[in-house]
PDB file of C-alpha atoms in Angstrom:
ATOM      1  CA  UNK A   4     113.279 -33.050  39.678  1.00  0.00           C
ATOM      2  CA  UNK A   5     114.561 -33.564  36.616  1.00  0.00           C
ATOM      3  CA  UNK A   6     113.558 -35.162  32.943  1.00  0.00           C
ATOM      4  CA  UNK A   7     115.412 -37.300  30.214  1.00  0.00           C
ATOM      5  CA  UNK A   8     114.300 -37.439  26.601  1.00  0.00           C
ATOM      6  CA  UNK A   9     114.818 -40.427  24.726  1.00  0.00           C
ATOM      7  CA  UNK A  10     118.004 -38.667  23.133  1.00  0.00           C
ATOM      8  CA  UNK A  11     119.855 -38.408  26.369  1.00  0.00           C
ATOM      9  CA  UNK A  12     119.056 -34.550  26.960  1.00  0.00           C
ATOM     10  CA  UNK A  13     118.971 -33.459  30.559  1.00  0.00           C
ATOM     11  CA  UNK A  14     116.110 -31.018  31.430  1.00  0.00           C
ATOM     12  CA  UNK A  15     116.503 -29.648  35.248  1.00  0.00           C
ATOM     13  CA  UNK A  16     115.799 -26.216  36.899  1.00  0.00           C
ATOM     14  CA  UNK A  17     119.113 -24.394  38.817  1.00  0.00           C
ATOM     15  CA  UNK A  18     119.121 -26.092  42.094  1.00  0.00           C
ATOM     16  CA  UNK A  19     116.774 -28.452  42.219  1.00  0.00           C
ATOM     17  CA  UNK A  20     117.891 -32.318  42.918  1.00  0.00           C
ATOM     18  CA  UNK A  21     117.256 -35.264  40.486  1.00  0.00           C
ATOM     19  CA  UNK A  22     118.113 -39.101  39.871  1.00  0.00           C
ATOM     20  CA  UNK A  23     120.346 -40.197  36.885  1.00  0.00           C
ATOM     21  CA  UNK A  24     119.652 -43.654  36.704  1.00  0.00           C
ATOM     22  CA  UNK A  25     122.100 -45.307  33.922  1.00  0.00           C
ATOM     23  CA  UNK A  26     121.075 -48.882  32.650  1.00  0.00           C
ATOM     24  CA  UNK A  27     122.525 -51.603  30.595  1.00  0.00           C
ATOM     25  CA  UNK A  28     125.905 -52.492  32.363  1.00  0.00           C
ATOM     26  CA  UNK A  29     127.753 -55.616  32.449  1.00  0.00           C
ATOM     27  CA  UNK A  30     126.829 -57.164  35.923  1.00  0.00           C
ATOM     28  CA  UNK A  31     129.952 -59.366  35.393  1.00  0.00           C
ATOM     29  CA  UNK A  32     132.171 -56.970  35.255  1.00  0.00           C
ATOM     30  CA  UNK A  33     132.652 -54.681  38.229  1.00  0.00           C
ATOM     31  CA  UNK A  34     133.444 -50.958  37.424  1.00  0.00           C
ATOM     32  CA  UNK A  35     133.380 -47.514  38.091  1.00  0.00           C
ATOM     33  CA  UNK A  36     131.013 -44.658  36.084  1.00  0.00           C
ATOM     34  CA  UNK A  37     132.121 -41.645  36.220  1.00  0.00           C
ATOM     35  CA  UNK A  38     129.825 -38.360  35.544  1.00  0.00           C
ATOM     36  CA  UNK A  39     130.531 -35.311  34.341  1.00  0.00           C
ATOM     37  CA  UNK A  40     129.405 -31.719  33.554  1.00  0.00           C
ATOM     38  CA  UNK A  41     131.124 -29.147  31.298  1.00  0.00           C
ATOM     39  CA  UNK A  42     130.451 -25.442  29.707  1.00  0.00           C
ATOM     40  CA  UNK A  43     130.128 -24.509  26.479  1.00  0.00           C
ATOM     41  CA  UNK A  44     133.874 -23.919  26.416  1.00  0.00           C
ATOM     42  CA  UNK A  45     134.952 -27.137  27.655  1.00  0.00           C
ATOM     43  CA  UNK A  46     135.334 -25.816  31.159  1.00  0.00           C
ATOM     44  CA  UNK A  47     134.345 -28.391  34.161  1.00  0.00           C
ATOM     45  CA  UNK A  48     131.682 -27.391  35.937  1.00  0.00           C
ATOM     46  CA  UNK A  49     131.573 -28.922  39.914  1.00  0.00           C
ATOM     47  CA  UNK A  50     133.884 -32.013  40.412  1.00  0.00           C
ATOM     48  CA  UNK A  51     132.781 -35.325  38.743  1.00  0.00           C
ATOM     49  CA  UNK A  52     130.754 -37.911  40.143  1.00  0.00           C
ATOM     50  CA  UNK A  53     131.003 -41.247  40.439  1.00  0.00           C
ATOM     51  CA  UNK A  54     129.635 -44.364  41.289  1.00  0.00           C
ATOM     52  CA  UNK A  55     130.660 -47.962  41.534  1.00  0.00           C
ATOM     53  CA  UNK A  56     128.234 -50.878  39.941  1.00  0.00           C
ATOM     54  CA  UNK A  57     129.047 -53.571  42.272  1.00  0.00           C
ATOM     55  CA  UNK A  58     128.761 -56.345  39.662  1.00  0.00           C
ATOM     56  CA  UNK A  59     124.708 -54.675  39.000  1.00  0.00           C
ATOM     57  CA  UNK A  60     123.474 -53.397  35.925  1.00  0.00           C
ATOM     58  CA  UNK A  61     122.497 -50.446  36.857  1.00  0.00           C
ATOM     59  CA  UNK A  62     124.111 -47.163  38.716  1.00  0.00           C
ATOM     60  CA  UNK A  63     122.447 -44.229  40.085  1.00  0.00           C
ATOM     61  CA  UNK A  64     123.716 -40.331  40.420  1.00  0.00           C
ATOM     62  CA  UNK A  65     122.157 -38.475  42.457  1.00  0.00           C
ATOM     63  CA  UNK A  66     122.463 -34.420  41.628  1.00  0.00           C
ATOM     64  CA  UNK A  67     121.500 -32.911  44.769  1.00  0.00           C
ATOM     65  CA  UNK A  68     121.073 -28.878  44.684  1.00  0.00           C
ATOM     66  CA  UNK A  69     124.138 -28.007  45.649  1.00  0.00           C
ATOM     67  CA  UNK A  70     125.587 -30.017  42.679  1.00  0.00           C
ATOM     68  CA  UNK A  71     122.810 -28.054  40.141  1.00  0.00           C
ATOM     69  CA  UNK A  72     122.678 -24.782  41.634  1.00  0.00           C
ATOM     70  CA  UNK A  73     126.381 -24.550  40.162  1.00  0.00           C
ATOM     71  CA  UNK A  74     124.508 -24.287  36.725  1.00  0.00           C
ATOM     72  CA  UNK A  75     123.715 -20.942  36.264  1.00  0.00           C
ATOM     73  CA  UNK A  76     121.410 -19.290  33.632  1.00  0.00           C
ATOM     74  CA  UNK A  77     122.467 -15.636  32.770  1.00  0.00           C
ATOM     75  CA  UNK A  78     119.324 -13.227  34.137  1.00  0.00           C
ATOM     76  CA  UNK A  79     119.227 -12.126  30.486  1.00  0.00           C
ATOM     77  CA  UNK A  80     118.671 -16.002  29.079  1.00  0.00           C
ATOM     78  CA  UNK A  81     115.290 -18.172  29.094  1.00  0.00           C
ATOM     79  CA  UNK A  82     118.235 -21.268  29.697  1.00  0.00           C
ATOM     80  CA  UNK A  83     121.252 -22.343  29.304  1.00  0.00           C
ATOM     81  CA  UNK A  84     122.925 -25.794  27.571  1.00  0.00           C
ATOM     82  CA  UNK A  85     125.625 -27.536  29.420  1.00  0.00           C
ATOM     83  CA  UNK A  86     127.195 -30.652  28.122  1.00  0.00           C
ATOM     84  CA  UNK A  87     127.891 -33.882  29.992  1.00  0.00           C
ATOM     85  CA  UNK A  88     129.810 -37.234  29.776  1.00  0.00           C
ATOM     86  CA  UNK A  89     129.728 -40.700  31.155  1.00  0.00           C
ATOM     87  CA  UNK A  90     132.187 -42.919  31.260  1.00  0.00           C
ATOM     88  CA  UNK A  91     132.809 -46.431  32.092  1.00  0.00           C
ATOM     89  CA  UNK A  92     136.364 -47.833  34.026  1.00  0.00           C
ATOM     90  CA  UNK A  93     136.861 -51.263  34.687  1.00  0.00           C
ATOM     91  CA  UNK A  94     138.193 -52.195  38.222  1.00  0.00           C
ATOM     92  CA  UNK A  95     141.384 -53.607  38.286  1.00  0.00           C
ATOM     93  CA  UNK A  96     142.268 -52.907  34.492  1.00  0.00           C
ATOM     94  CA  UNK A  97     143.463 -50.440  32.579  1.00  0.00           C
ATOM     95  CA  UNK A  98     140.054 -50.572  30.269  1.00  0.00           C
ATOM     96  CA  UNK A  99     137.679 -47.243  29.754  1.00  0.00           C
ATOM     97  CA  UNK A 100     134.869 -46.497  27.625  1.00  0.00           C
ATOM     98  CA  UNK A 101     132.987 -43.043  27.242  1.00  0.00           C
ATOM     99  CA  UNK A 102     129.773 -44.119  26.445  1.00  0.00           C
ATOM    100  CA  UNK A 103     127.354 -42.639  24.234  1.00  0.00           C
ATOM    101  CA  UNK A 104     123.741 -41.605  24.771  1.00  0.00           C
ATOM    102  CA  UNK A 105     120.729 -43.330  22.405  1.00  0.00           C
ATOM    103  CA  UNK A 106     121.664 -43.268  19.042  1.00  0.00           C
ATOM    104  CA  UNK A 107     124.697 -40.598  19.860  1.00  0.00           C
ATOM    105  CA  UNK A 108     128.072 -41.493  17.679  1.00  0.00           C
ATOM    106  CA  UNK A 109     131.099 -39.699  17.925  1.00  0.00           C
ATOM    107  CA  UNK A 110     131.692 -35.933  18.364  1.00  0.00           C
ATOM    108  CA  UNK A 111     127.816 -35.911  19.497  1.00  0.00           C
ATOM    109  CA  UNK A 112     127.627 -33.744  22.745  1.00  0.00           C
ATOM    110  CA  UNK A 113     124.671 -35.166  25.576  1.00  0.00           C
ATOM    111  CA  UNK A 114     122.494 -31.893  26.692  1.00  0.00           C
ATOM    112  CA  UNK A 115     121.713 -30.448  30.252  1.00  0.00           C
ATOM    113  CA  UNK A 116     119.261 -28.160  29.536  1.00  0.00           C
ATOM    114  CA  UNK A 117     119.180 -26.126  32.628  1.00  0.00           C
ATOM    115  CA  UNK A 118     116.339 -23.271  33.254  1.00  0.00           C
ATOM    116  CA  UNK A 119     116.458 -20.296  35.835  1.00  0.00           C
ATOM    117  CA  UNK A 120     115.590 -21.154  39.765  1.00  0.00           C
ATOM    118  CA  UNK A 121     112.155 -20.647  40.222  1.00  0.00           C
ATOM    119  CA  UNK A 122     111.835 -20.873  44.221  1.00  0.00           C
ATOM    120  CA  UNK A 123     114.838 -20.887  46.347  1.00  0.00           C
ATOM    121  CA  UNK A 124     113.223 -23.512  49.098  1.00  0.00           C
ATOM    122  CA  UNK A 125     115.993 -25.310  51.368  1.00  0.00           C
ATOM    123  CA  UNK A 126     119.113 -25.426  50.528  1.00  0.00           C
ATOM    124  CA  UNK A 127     121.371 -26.173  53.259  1.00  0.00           C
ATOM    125  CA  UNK A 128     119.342 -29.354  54.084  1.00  0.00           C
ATOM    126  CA  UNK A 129     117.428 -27.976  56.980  1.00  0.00           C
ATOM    127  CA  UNK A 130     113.769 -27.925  57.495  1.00  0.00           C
TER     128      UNK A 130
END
């Protein structure tokens, strides 16, 4: 599971699954959001997600545990910040827009806050 603030910042333990629920879209225009996760050094972390709208307001990411368990926490850290991005593409135009999170403005990096696995539990989807 994991938990938004009202500032945007992603809170999650390493491999467990969550739902990203983004609001607020423009049901008349149908378009793509894209997701994705980075290191402190810019580097991509998994491949990004995405998800089209269908002419709703609202899209949903799911992370399952695969996708967080590629968020590591050093052994020798309590956690560890990654940084993530969303951005909007309009089908069938040319138009994108990264969007920000709450009252974020340019150059302002959105949080994953990501703390060490605490129980390993399933992980290839088997019971």
């Amino acid at each position: 599971m994991l938990h938004i603030d009202d500032e945007g910042t992603i809170f999650l333990y390493q491999g467990d699954s969550g739902e990203l629920v983004l609001n607020g879209l423009n049901k008349d225009l149908n378009c793509t959001v894209y997701f994705a996760v980075q290191d402190e050094n810019r580097n991509p972390v998994g491949s990004e997600l995405q998800v089209s709208s269908g002419s709703s307001e609202d899209v949903m990411f799911v992370l399952t545990p695969e996708f967080t368990d590629l968020l590591t926490v050093p052994k020798n850290k309590p956690y560890k910040v990654y940084y993530y991005g969303l951005k909007v593409c309009m089908n069938n135009s040319s138009t994108e827009d990264t969007l920000f999170i709450s009252n974020g403005t340019y150059g302002t990096l959105n949080k994953i806050v990501v703390y060490p696995r605490k129980v390993k539990g399933v992980t290839d989807g088997s019971v």
